[in-house]
mmCIF file of C-alpha atoms in Angstrom:
data_model
loop_
_atom_site.group_PDB
_atom_site.id
_atom_site.type_symbol
_atom_site.label_atom_id
_atom_site.label_comp_id
_atom_site.label_asym_id
_atom_site.label_seq_id
_atom_site.Cartn_x
_atom_site.Cartn_y
_atom_site.Cartn_z
ATOM 1 C CA MET A 188 -0.114 -0.434 0.257
ATOM 2 C CA ASN A 189 1.582 3.132 -0.770
ATOM 3 C CA LYS A 190 1.616 6.817 0.955
ATOM 4 C CA ARG A 191 -1.275 8.442 -1.028
ATOM 5 C CA THR A 192 -3.429 4.711 -0.685
ATOM 6 C CA SER A 193 -3.105 4.369 3.021
ATOM 7 C CA ARG A 194 -4.057 8.300 3.763
ATOM 8 C CA ARG A 195 -7.429 8.037 1.642
ATOM 9 C CA SER A 196 -7.924 4.671 3.884
ATOM 10 C CA ASN A 197 -7.233 6.491 7.197
ATOM 11 C CA MET A 198 -9.586 9.296 5.630
ATOM 12 C CA ASP A 199 -12.314 7.029 5.168
ATOM 13 C CA LYS A 200 -11.874 5.539 8.603
ATOM 14 C CA LYS A 201 -12.099 9.263 9.795
ATOM 15 C CA GLU A 202 -15.458 10.299 7.757
ATOM 16 C CA ILE A 203 -17.252 6.808 9.508
ATOM 17 C CA GLY A 204 -16.368 8.742 12.819
ATOM 18 C CA TYR A 205 -17.537 12.185 11.371
ATOM 19 C CA ARG A 206 -20.583 10.728 9.989
ATOM 20 C CA LEU A 207 -21.295 8.724 13.438
ATOM 21 C CA PHE A 208 -21.184 11.553 15.156
ATOM 22 C CA ALA A 209 -23.336 13.944 12.957
ATOM 23 C CA MET A 210 -25.869 11.202 13.147
ATOM 24 C CA VAL A 211 -26.233 11.136 16.309
ATOM 25 C CA TYR A 212 -26.036 14.964 16.546
ATOM 26 C CA GLY A 213 -29.540 14.560 14.734
ATOM 27 C CA MET A 214 -31.293 12.329 17.305
ATOM 28 C CA CYS A 215 -30.537 14.903 19.456
ATOM 29 C CA LYS A 216 -31.896 17.744 18.053
ATOM 30 C CA ILE A 217 -35.134 16.595 19.138
ATOM 31 C CA PHE A 218 -34.125 18.350 22.821
ATOM 32 C CA PRO A 219 -34.790 21.846 23.311
ATOM 33 C CA ARG A 220 -31.802 24.475 22.835
ATOM 34 C CA LYS A 221 -30.467 26.125 25.668
ATOM 35 C CA LYS A 222 -29.878 29.594 25.469
ATOM 36 C CA ASN A 223 -27.271 29.661 27.542
ATOM 37 C CA ARG A 224 -25.069 27.211 26.721
ATOM 38 C CA VAL A 225 -21.676 27.360 24.758
ATOM 39 C CA PHE A 226 -19.893 24.308 22.840
ATOM 40 C CA LEU A 227 -16.367 25.095 22.835
ATOM 41 C CA VAL A 228 -14.112 23.491 20.440
ATOM 42 C CA MET A 229 -10.407 23.965 21.919
ATOM 43 C CA THR A 230 -8.811 20.724 19.937
ATOM 44 C CA HIS A 231 -5.948 23.471 18.605
ATOM 45 C CA ASP A 232 -5.325 25.514 22.570
ATOM 46 C CA ALA A 233 -7.313 24.388 25.473
ATOM 47 C CA GLY A 234 -5.639 26.622 28.063
ATOM 48 C CA PRO A 235 -7.041 30.139 29.253
ATOM 49 C CA GLU A 236 -4.917 32.065 27.002
ATOM 50 C CA GLY A 237 -5.741 30.987 23.557
ATOM 51 C CA ASN A 238 -8.878 32.657 21.921
ATOM 52 C CA VAL A 239 -11.513 29.972 23.208
ATOM 53 C CA GLY A 240 -9.927 30.125 26.732
ATOM 54 C CA VAL A 241 -9.937 33.746 27.007
ATOM 55 C CA ILE A 242 -14.090 33.850 25.177
ATOM 56 C CA ARG A 243 -14.766 31.697 28.387
ATOM 57 C CA ASN A 244 -12.940 33.500 30.874
ATOM 58 C CA TYR A 245 -15.194 36.704 30.012
ATOM 59 C CA LEU A 246 -18.319 35.049 30.529
ATOM 60 C CA ASN A 247 -17.369 33.397 33.257
ATOM 61 C CA ALA A 248 -17.393 37.099 34.901
ATOM 62 C CA SER A 249 -20.411 38.245 33.332
ATOM 63 C CA GLU A 250 -23.748 37.971 35.124
ATOM 64 C CA THR A 251 -25.239 36.023 32.953
ATOM 65 C CA ASP A 252 -24.975 32.158 33.944
ATOM 66 C CA TRP A 253 -23.262 30.389 31.059
ATOM 67 C CA GLU A 254 -22.837 26.334 30.765
ATOM 68 C CA PHE A 255 -19.708 25.842 28.545
ATOM 69 C CA CYS A 256 -19.409 22.260 27.328
ATOM 70 C CA PRO A 257 -15.166 22.041 26.064
ATOM 71 C CA LEU A 258 -14.357 19.625 23.087
ATOM 72 C CA ARG A 259 -10.147 19.306 23.803
ATOM 73 C CA ARG A 260 -7.735 17.437 22.138
ATOM 74 C CA LYS A 261 -7.627 14.518 24.851
ATOM 75 C CA ASP A 262 -11.829 13.984 24.039
ATOM 76 C CA THR A 263 -10.648 12.781 20.814
ATOM 77 C CA ASN A 264 -7.620 9.581 21.797
ATOM 78 C CA PHE A 265 -9.506 6.959 22.074
ATOM 79 C CA SER A 266 -7.037 4.294 24.187
ATOM 80 C CA GLY A 267 -6.226 2.980 27.005
ATOM 81 C CA PRO A 268 -7.778 1.311 30.049
ATOM 82 C CA ASP A 269 -10.948 4.046 29.371
ATOM 83 C CA LYS A 270 -11.895 3.823 26.035
ATOM 84 C CA VAL A 271 -15.248 2.572 26.417
ATOM 85 C CA THR A 272 -16.006 5.795 28.450
ATOM 86 C CA GLN A 273 -14.243 7.810 25.599
ATOM 87 C CA LEU A 274 -16.026 6.906 22.925
ATOM 88 C CA VAL A 275 -18.963 6.875 25.176
ATOM 89 C CA ARG A 276 -18.186 10.382 25.453
ATOM 90 C CA PHE A 277 -17.302 11.618 22.449
ATOM 91 C CA PHE A 278 -19.863 9.931 20.343
ATOM 92 C CA ILE A 279 -23.047 10.325 22.872
ATOM 93 C CA ARG A 280 -22.478 13.094 24.972
ATOM 94 C CA LYS A 281 -20.488 15.492 22.794
ATOM 95 C CA PRO A 282 -23.437 15.462 19.563
ATOM 96 C CA TYR A 283 -25.872 15.716 22.296
ATOM 97 C CA GLU A 284 -24.038 18.930 23.859
ATOM 98 C CA LEU A 285 -23.350 20.210 20.541
ATOM 99 C CA ALA A 286 -26.842 20.081 19.521
ATOM 100 C CA THR A 287 -28.256 21.900 22.692
ATOM 101 C CA SER A 288 -26.029 24.628 22.415
ATOM 102 C CA SER A 289 -26.939 27.799 21.174
ATOM 103 C CA TYR A 290 -23.445 29.251 20.512
ATOM 104 C CA VAL A 291 -20.756 27.523 19.132
ATOM 105 C CA PHE A 292 -16.839 28.585 19.434
ATOM 106 C CA GLN A 293 -13.910 27.342 17.583
ATOM 107 C CA ASP A 294 -9.903 27.375 17.379
ATOM 108 C CA ASN A 295 -9.829 25.002 14.551
ATOM 109 C CA VAL A 296 -11.858 22.910 12.355
ATOM 110 C CA PHE A 297 -14.074 20.539 13.440
ATOM 111 C CA LEU A 298 -14.874 17.684 10.726
ATOM 112 C CA PRO A 299 -17.601 15.904 11.820
ATOM 113 C CA MET A 300 -19.637 19.534 11.431
ATOM 114 C CA ALA A 301 -19.274 18.581 7.488
ATOM 115 C CA PHE A 302 -22.642 16.562 7.929
ATOM 116 C CA ILE A 303 -24.310 18.918 10.427
ATOM 117 C CA LYS A 304 -27.243 21.109 9.334
ATOM 118 C CA PHE A 305 -27.273 23.679 12.439
ATOM 119 C CA SER A 306 -30.570 25.442 13.458
ATOM 120 C CA LYS A 307 -30.926 28.579 12.115
ATOM 121 C CA ASN A 308 -30.365 30.765 15.294
ATOM 122 C CA VAL A 309 -27.060 28.892 16.440
ATOM 123 C CA LYS A 310 -24.373 30.966 15.811
ATOM 124 C CA VAL A 311 -21.126 29.089 14.878
ATOM 125 C CA VAL A 312 -17.882 31.575 15.634
ATOM 126 C CA GLN A 313 -14.707 30.337 13.407
ATOM 127 C CA LEU A 314 -11.979 31.943 15.867
ATOM 128 C CA TRP A 315 -8.608 29.741 14.893
ATOM 129 C CA HIS A 316 -5.312 29.787 16.893
ATOM 130 C CA GLY A 317 -3.231 32.358 14.879
ATOM 131 C CA THR A 318 -3.821 36.332 14.823
ATOM 132 C CA GLY A 319 -2.398 36.289 11.007
ATOM 133 C CA THR A 320 -0.162 33.570 9.110
ATOM 134 C CA ILE A 321 2.581 33.293 7.139
ATOM 135 C CA LYS A 322 2.264 29.888 5.487
ATOM 136 C CA LYS A 323 -0.391 28.733 3.425
ATOM 137 C CA PHE A 324 -2.801 26.492 5.052
ATOM 138 C CA GLY A 325 -6.877 25.564 4.830
ATOM 139 C CA GLN A 326 -8.030 25.495 1.556
ATOM 140 C CA ASP A 327 -5.055 26.634 -0.390
ATOM 141 C CA ALA A 328 -2.898 24.018 1.255
ATOM 142 C CA ASN A 329 -5.145 20.991 1.992
ATOM 143 C CA GLU A 330 -6.225 18.505 -0.818
ATOM 144 C CA GLY A 331 -8.810 15.550 -1.854
ATOM 145 C CA ARG A 332 -11.435 14.667 0.616
ATOM 146 C CA LEU A 333 -9.627 16.661 3.657
ATOM 147 C CA LYS A 334 -10.088 19.312 1.383
ATOM 148 C CA GLN A 335 -13.557 18.869 0.516
ATOM 149 C CA LEU A 336 -14.584 17.946 4.395
ATOM 150 C CA GLU A 337 -12.831 21.149 5.451
ATOM 151 C CA LYS A 338 -15.170 23.269 3.220
ATOM 152 C CA MET A 339 -18.466 21.867 4.145
ATOM 153 C CA ALA A 340 -17.417 21.500 7.334
ATOM 154 C CA ASN A 341 -16.810 25.368 7.693
ATOM 155 C CA SER A 342 -20.163 26.303 5.531
ATOM 156 C CA THR A 343 -21.841 26.041 9.024
ATOM 157 C CA ILE A 344 -19.618 29.393 10.233
ATOM 158 C CA THR A 345 -22.137 32.031 10.778
ATOM 159 C CA HIS A 346 -19.108 34.588 12.400
ATOM 160 C CA LEU A 347 -15.353 34.279 10.891
ATOM 161 C CA ILE A 348 -13.432 36.498 13.114
ATOM 162 C CA VAL A 349 -10.380 38.275 12.012
ATOM 163 C CA ASN A 350 -7.656 40.789 13.162
ATOM 164 C CA GLY A 351 -7.629 43.483 10.767
ATOM 165 C CA GLU A 352 -8.574 44.547 7.146
ATOM 166 C CA LYS A 353 -5.949 43.039 5.981
ATOM 167 C CA TRP A 354 -7.141 39.833 6.570
ATOM 168 C CA LYS A 355 -11.083 40.042 5.567
ATOM 169 C CA SER A 356 -10.537 38.855 2.294
ATOM 170 C CA LEU A 357 -7.447 36.702 2.449
ATOM 171 C CA TYR A 358 -9.066 34.161 5.749
ATOM 172 C CA SER A 359 -12.907 34.617 3.409
ATOM 173 C CA HIS A 360 -10.540 32.698 1.008
ATOM 174 C CA ILE A 361 -8.888 30.587 3.078
ATOM 175 C CA PHE A 362 -11.837 29.597 5.084
ATOM 176 C CA SER A 363 -14.184 29.267 2.106
ATOM 177 C CA VAL A 364 -16.588 31.829 3.437
ATOM 178 C CA LYS A 365 -18.523 34.805 2.161
ATOM 179 C CA GLU A 366 -17.015 38.353 3.126
ATOM 180 C CA GLU A 367 -20.148 39.270 4.686
ATOM 181 C CA LYS A 368 -19.701 36.783 7.265
ATOM 182 C CA THR A 369 -16.484 37.911 8.246
ATOM 183 C CA PHE A 370 -15.887 40.345 10.916
ATOM 184 C CA VAL A 371 -12.942 42.644 11.738
ATOM 185 C CA THR A 372 -13.136 42.802 15.762
ATOM 186 C CA GLY A 373 -9.880 41.990 16.880
ATOM 187 C CA MET A 374 -8.514 38.278 18.155
ATOM 188 C CA PRO A 375 -9.645 38.212 21.965
ATOM 189 C CA ARG A 376 -6.665 36.680 22.926
ATOM 190 C CA THR A 377 -4.270 39.842 21.709
ATOM 191 C CA ASP A 378 -6.352 41.711 24.395
ATOM 192 C CA ILE A 379 -3.864 41.026 26.882
ATOM 193 C CA LEU A 380 -1.138 42.145 24.677
ATOM 194 C CA PHE A 381 -1.913 45.729 25.240
ATOM 195 C CA GLN A 382 -3.018 45.397 29.039
ATOM 196 C CA GLU A 383 0.498 46.023 31.087
ATOM 197 C CA GLU A 384 -0.721 45.483 34.225
ATOM 198 C CA GLU A 385 -2.508 42.101 33.549
ATOM 199 C CA GLN A 386 0.965 41.001 31.785
ATOM 200 C CA GLU A 387 3.211 41.891 34.982
ATOM 201 C CA LYS A 388 0.810 39.948 36.943
ATOM 202 C CA LYS A 389 1.369 36.849 34.664
ATOM 203 C CA VAL A 390 5.292 37.242 34.426
ATOM 204 C CA GLU A 391 5.380 37.861 38.461
ATOM 205 C CA ARG A 392 3.535 34.407 38.463
ATOM 206 C CA PHE A 393 5.656 33.319 35.857
ATOM 207 C CA TYR A 394 8.994 34.017 38.034
ATOM 208 C CA GLU A 395 7.434 32.377 40.950
ATOM 209 C CA LYS A 396 7.269 28.891 39.487
ATOM 210 C CA TYR A 397 10.878 29.552 37.900
ATOM 211 C CA PRO A 398 12.730 31.811 40.291
ATOM 212 C CA GLU A 399 16.018 30.623 38.925
ATOM 213 C CA LEU A 400 15.212 32.517 35.711
ATOM 214 C CA ILE A 401 15.378 35.741 37.637
ATOM 215 C CA GLY A 402 17.635 38.332 36.390
ATOM 216 C CA LYS A 403 17.994 36.610 33.602
ATOM 217 C CA LYS A 404 17.432 37.316 29.838
ATOM 218 C CA LEU A 405 15.187 34.662 28.429
ATOM 219 C CA VAL A 406 15.343 33.926 24.773
ATOM 220 C CA LEU A 407 12.514 32.109 23.306
ATOM 221 C CA TYR A 408 13.164 29.613 20.594
ATOM 222 C CA ALA A 409 9.392 28.543 18.790
ATOM 223 C CA PRO A 410 10.160 26.990 15.448
ATOM 224 C CA THR A 411 7.249 25.590 12.988
ATOM 225 C CA PHE A 412 6.528 21.339 13.171
ATOM 226 C CA ARG A 413 7.780 19.730 9.951
ATOM 227 C CA ASP A 414 6.635 16.378 9.286
ATOM 228 C CA ASN A 415 9.423 14.902 8.922
ATOM 229 C CA GLU A 416 10.715 15.803 12.225
ATOM 230 C CA LEU A 417 8.415 13.159 13.552
ATOM 231 C CA GLY A 418 10.492 11.226 15.996
ATOM 232 C CA GLU A 419 13.997 13.379 15.694
ATOM 233 C CA GLN A 420 15.910 14.081 18.882
ATOM 234 C CA LYS A 421 17.843 16.809 17.396
ATOM 235 C CA LEU A 422 17.378 20.357 16.391
ATOM 236 C CA HIS A 423 19.003 22.451 13.752
ATOM 237 C CA LEU A 424 19.566 25.400 16.129
ATOM 238 C CA GLU A 425 23.206 24.555 17.649
ATOM 239 C CA LEU A 426 22.361 25.363 21.368
ATOM 240 C CA GLU A 427 25.676 25.001 22.418
ATOM 241 C CA GLN A 428 27.139 27.290 20.407
ATOM 242 C CA MET A 429 24.808 29.881 21.692
ATOM 243 C CA LEU A 430 25.293 29.550 25.245
ATOM 244 C CA LYS A 431 28.714 30.108 24.451
ATOM 245 C CA ARG A 432 28.499 33.278 22.403
ATOM 246 C CA LEU A 433 25.835 35.176 23.917
ATOM 247 C CA PRO A 434 26.102 36.522 27.426
ATOM 248 C CA LYS A 435 25.911 34.450 30.608
ATOM 249 C CA GLU A 436 22.482 35.956 31.370
ATOM 250 C CA VAL A 437 20.985 34.121 28.524
ATOM 251 C CA VAL A 438 18.587 31.481 28.716
ATOM 252 C CA ILE A 439 17.181 29.718 25.800
ATOM 253 C CA GLY A 440 13.961 28.960 26.320
ATOM 254 C CA LEU A 441 12.326 26.211 24.072
ATOM 255 C CA ARG A 442 8.544 25.801 22.682
ATOM 256 C CA LEU A 443 8.874 22.523 20.282
ATOM 257 C CA HIS A 444 5.877 20.686 18.798
ATOM 258 C CA PRO A 445 4.716 17.885 21.380
ATOM 259 C CA PHE A 446 6.204 15.487 19.038
ATOM 260 C CA VAL A 447 9.825 17.011 19.213
ATOM 261 C CA ALA A 448 9.563 17.863 22.574
ATOM 262 C CA ASP A 449 8.944 14.484 23.733
ATOM 263 C CA GLN A 450 12.275 12.909 21.655
ATOM 264 C CA PHE A 451 14.712 16.151 22.297
ATOM 265 C CA GLN A 452 16.605 16.258 25.060
ATOM 266 C CA TYR A 453 19.647 18.756 25.078
ATOM 267 C CA ARG A 454 23.283 17.115 26.620
ATOM 268 C CA GLY A 455 25.287 19.668 25.564
ATOM 269 C CA GLU A 456 27.414 22.152 28.098
ATOM 270 C CA GLY A 457 25.221 25.121 30.061
ATOM 271 C CA GLY A 458 22.513 22.464 30.405
ATOM 272 C CA GLU A 459 21.508 24.513 33.170
ATOM 273 C CA ARG A 460 20.780 27.637 30.615
ATOM 274 C CA VAL A 461 18.242 25.465 28.116
ATOM 275 C CA LYS A 462 14.704 25.104 29.640
ATOM 276 C CA ASP A 463 12.016 23.406 27.790
ATOM 277 C CA PHE A 464 8.644 24.898 28.175
ATOM 278 C CA SER A 465 6.857 23.078 25.653
ATOM 279 C CA HIS A 466 4.061 21.850 27.433
ATOM 280 C CA TYR A 467 3.848 25.212 29.300
ATOM 281 C CA ASP A 468 -0.222 25.782 28.449
ATOM 282 C CA GLN A 469 0.339 29.591 28.843
ATOM 283 C CA LEU A 470 1.891 30.576 25.739
ATOM 284 C CA ASN A 471 1.329 34.261 26.452
ATOM 285 C CA THR A 472 3.243 34.579 29.735
ATOM 286 C CA LEU A 473 6.064 32.863 28.048
ATOM 287 C CA LEU A 474 6.263 35.572 25.114
ATOM 288 C CA PHE A 475 5.806 38.218 28.382
ATOM 289 C CA ALA A 476 8.607 37.118 30.074
ATOM 290 C CA SER A 477 10.972 36.557 27.002
ATOM 291 C CA LYS A 478 13.369 39.266 25.963
ATOM 292 C CA ALA A 479 13.738 38.029 22.317
ATOM 293 C CA LEU A 480 11.628 35.417 20.489
ATOM 294 C CA ILE A 481 13.508 32.907 17.371
ATOM 295 C CA THR A 482 11.062 31.073 15.052
ATOM 296 C CA ASP A 483 10.489 30.465 10.912
ATOM 297 C CA TYR A 484 6.885 30.545 9.841
ATOM 298 C CA SER A 485 5.423 30.396 12.909
ATOM 299 C CA SER A 486 2.131 32.793 13.244
ATOM 300 C CA ILE A 487 3.376 33.617 17.141
ATOM 301 C CA ILE A 488 5.165 36.775 15.078
ATOM 302 C CA PHE A 489 1.738 38.129 15.344
ATOM 303 C CA GLU A 490 1.000 38.245 18.880
ATOM 304 C CA TYR A 491 4.558 38.942 19.480
ATOM 305 C CA VAL A 492 5.380 42.200 17.601
ATOM 306 C CA ALA A 493 2.719 43.926 19.466
ATOM 307 C CA LEU A 494 5.187 43.357 22.448
ATOM 308 C CA ARG A 495 8.152 45.847 20.753
ATOM 309 C CA LYS A 496 10.803 43.118 21.249
ATOM 310 C CA PRO A 497 13.585 41.534 19.106
ATOM 311 C CA MET A 498 12.410 39.028 16.494
ATOM 312 C CA TYR A 499 14.944 36.524 14.817
ATOM 313 C CA PHE A 500 13.942 34.529 11.822
ATOM 314 C CA TYR A 501 15.766 30.893 11.694
ATOM 315 C CA ALA A 502 14.755 29.920 8.527
ATOM 316 C CA TYR A 503 17.289 26.594 8.093
ATOM 317 C CA ASP A 504 15.500 25.136 5.066
ATOM 318 C CA LEU A 505 13.551 28.328 4.075
ATOM 319 C CA GLU A 506 14.108 27.499 0.061
ATOM 320 C CA LYS A 507 12.619 23.835 0.237
ATOM 321 C CA PHE A 508 9.980 24.657 3.067
ATOM 322 C CA SER A 509 8.677 26.744 0.539
ATOM 323 C CA ASP A 510 9.009 24.620 -2.501
ATOM 324 C CA GLU A 511 8.211 21.363 -0.914
ATOM 325 C CA GLY A 512 5.945 22.807 1.998
ATOM 326 C CA ARG A 513 2.435 24.575 1.741
ATOM 327 C CA GLY A 514 4.198 27.714 0.331
ATOM 328 C CA PHE A 515 3.889 31.359 1.750
ATOM 329 C CA TYR A 516 1.208 34.346 1.164
ATOM 330 C CA GLU A 517 4.050 37.066 1.098
ATOM 331 C CA ASP A 518 7.591 36.666 -0.236
ATOM 332 C CA TYR A 519 9.147 35.417 3.247
ATOM 333 C CA SER A 520 12.200 37.550 3.633
ATOM 334 C CA SER A 521 11.124 41.272 2.739
ATOM 335 C CA TYR A 522 8.149 40.329 4.885
ATOM 336 C CA VAL A 523 8.957 39.252 8.136
ATOM 337 C CA PRO A 524 9.474 41.721 10.925
ATOM 338 C CA GLY A 525 13.400 40.633 11.954
ATOM 339 C CA GLN A 526 16.502 39.335 10.561
ATOM 340 C CA VAL A 527 16.307 36.226 8.518
ATOM 341 C CA SER A 528 19.161 33.869 8.561
ATOM 342 C CA LYS A 529 20.044 30.112 8.127
ATOM 343 C CA THR A 530 22.876 29.060 9.771
ATOM 344 C CA THR A 531 23.601 29.348 13.634
ATOM 345 C CA ASP A 532 26.775 31.406 13.251
ATOM 346 C CA GLU A 533 24.417 33.858 11.296
ATOM 347 C CA LEU A 534 21.449 34.272 13.749
ATOM 348 C CA ILE A 535 24.155 35.092 16.454
ATOM 349 C CA ALA A 536 25.999 37.350 14.671
ATOM 350 C CA GLN A 537 22.367 39.465 13.959
ATOM 351 C CA MET A 538 21.765 39.178 17.293
ATOM 352 C CA ILE A 539 24.700 40.652 18.622
ATOM 353 C CA GLU A 540 24.753 43.121 15.889
ATOM 354 C CA GLU A 541 21.278 43.973 17.156
ATOM 355 C CA GLN A 542 21.903 45.091 20.609
ATOM 356 C CA THR A 543 25.082 46.786 19.500
ATOM 357 C CA CYS A 544 24.229 48.723 17.122
ATOM 358 C CA GLU A 545 21.876 51.158 17.495
ATOM 359 C CA GLU A 546 21.543 52.515 14.048
ATOM 360 C CA VAL A 547 20.462 48.373 13.115
ATOM 361 C CA LYS A 548 18.304 48.510 16.466
ATOM 362 C CA GLU A 549 16.019 51.417 15.114
ATOM 363 C CA GLN A 550 15.735 50.214 11.735
ATOM 364 C CA TRP A 551 14.176 47.060 12.865
ATOM 365 C CA GLU A 552 12.381 48.614 15.952
ATOM 366 C CA GLU A 553 10.298 50.713 12.703
ATOM 367 C CA LYS A 554 9.964 47.502 10.445
ATOM 368 C CA ARG A 555 8.190 45.881 13.715
ATOM 369 C CA ARG A 556 5.860 48.794 14.667
ATOM 370 C CA LYS A 557 4.989 48.982 10.819
ATOM 371 C CA PHE A 558 4.444 45.697 10.553
ATOM 372 C CA GLN A 559 1.771 45.791 13.551
ATOM 373 C CA GLU A 560 -0.079 48.818 12.214
ATOM 374 C CA GLU A 561 -0.698 46.557 8.888
ATOM 375 C CA ASN A 562 -2.384 43.717 11.322
ATOM 376 C CA TYR A 563 -4.119 44.971 13.854
ATOM 377 C CA ALA A 564 -7.594 46.943 13.362
ATOM 378 C CA PHE A 565 -7.403 47.429 16.925
ATOM 379 C CA GLU A 566 -4.805 47.728 19.833
ATOM 380 C CA ASP A 567 -7.028 48.703 23.044
ATOM 381 C CA GLY A 568 -6.987 45.231 24.483
ATOM 382 C CA ASN A 569 -10.969 44.979 24.039
ATOM 383 C CA SER A 570 -11.014 42.884 20.946
ATOM 384 C CA THR A 571 -13.440 40.272 23.139
ATOM 385 C CA TRP A 572 -16.105 42.773 23.816
ATOM 386 C CA ARG A 573 -16.398 44.036 20.348
ATOM 387 C CA LEU A 574 -16.752 39.936 19.231
ATOM 388 C CA MET A 575 -19.630 39.647 22.662
ATOM 389 C CA LYS A 576 -21.565 42.949 21.134
ATOM 390 C CA LEU A 577 -21.924 41.554 17.596
ATOM 391 C CA LEU A 578 -22.792 38.435 19.105
ATOM 392 C CA LYS A 579 -25.529 39.994 21.141
ATOM 393 C CA MET A 580 -24.034 38.124 24.268
ATOM 394 C CA GLU A 581 -23.019 41.437 26.165
#
């Protein structure tokens, strides 16, 4: 069996599950819908700082008594001694909760919705999990049956939320949603990026948990996951070289994909200056606590730019990723708000240059400022409030 046949067979099996979920949903529509029940698809970020998590916390603090029904990634994992319980929960309880909800918030595409027809008054809100994007995704990246199912699932969306006018047309295309269903309110997870007091509280709690980092300069390395890295036990960034050449107070914080993080362990010199935050569930807090970011093709830059801190782009496989991967919406090297490097030596030199040369520092500060202006319609920390007002949930 070749790879294409294997993928098709796997998709066929998954589609049976999607259809079963939808069938049970249809049966559960005989039950009355609850006006204050909210179904939360949190399969990308189940933490409190993701878009859906922020919505939940906001509603929890309101005077209305909301009831939340979360669906997390772990709810789709049917293994171990509780397999039967997990199957019953996913294929019976979750369809019932969805069928009796008046609001649905998503940070991902939930493919069983390809076969679901919601009642007219149900509001289905796609928030996605990124504030913007560098690389192509959705209808621009998927193919075959997956692309068809995704388009069918997205046809249920009543409100597609974006961060700025720039994204309205593009995201409408990516999700195959009409522009009149796409709304520029700003993303809920960005509110705290403009609330300095809240940031300080989170950083204070961070240092309570990691007191050894007090007085250090945390540089966060958050690379994009590549499919060919599955099970790899190494990083392409030469950490030992970084630690030798950067100031002693610099600590490298790793934010790796779980598939990579579970295999990787740093064994070089200066191990006390390498911290693994791959499973830390509060990404925004890491951004607040860090002094600089190293990434490549991740959408994390759209949040980080609002913090006005240095960013560096270690794109060691730029040509390969562009030609053989998903590809980009813009010319990568001229678009990103930071210097691009392809080797660790080049990256280190750029970091030192920006910290020691005032002209270079000001040049990239200006580039980041313009990048933020292009990607943010609002910088007031009230995006969640605007969304709630739009949905008449305020």
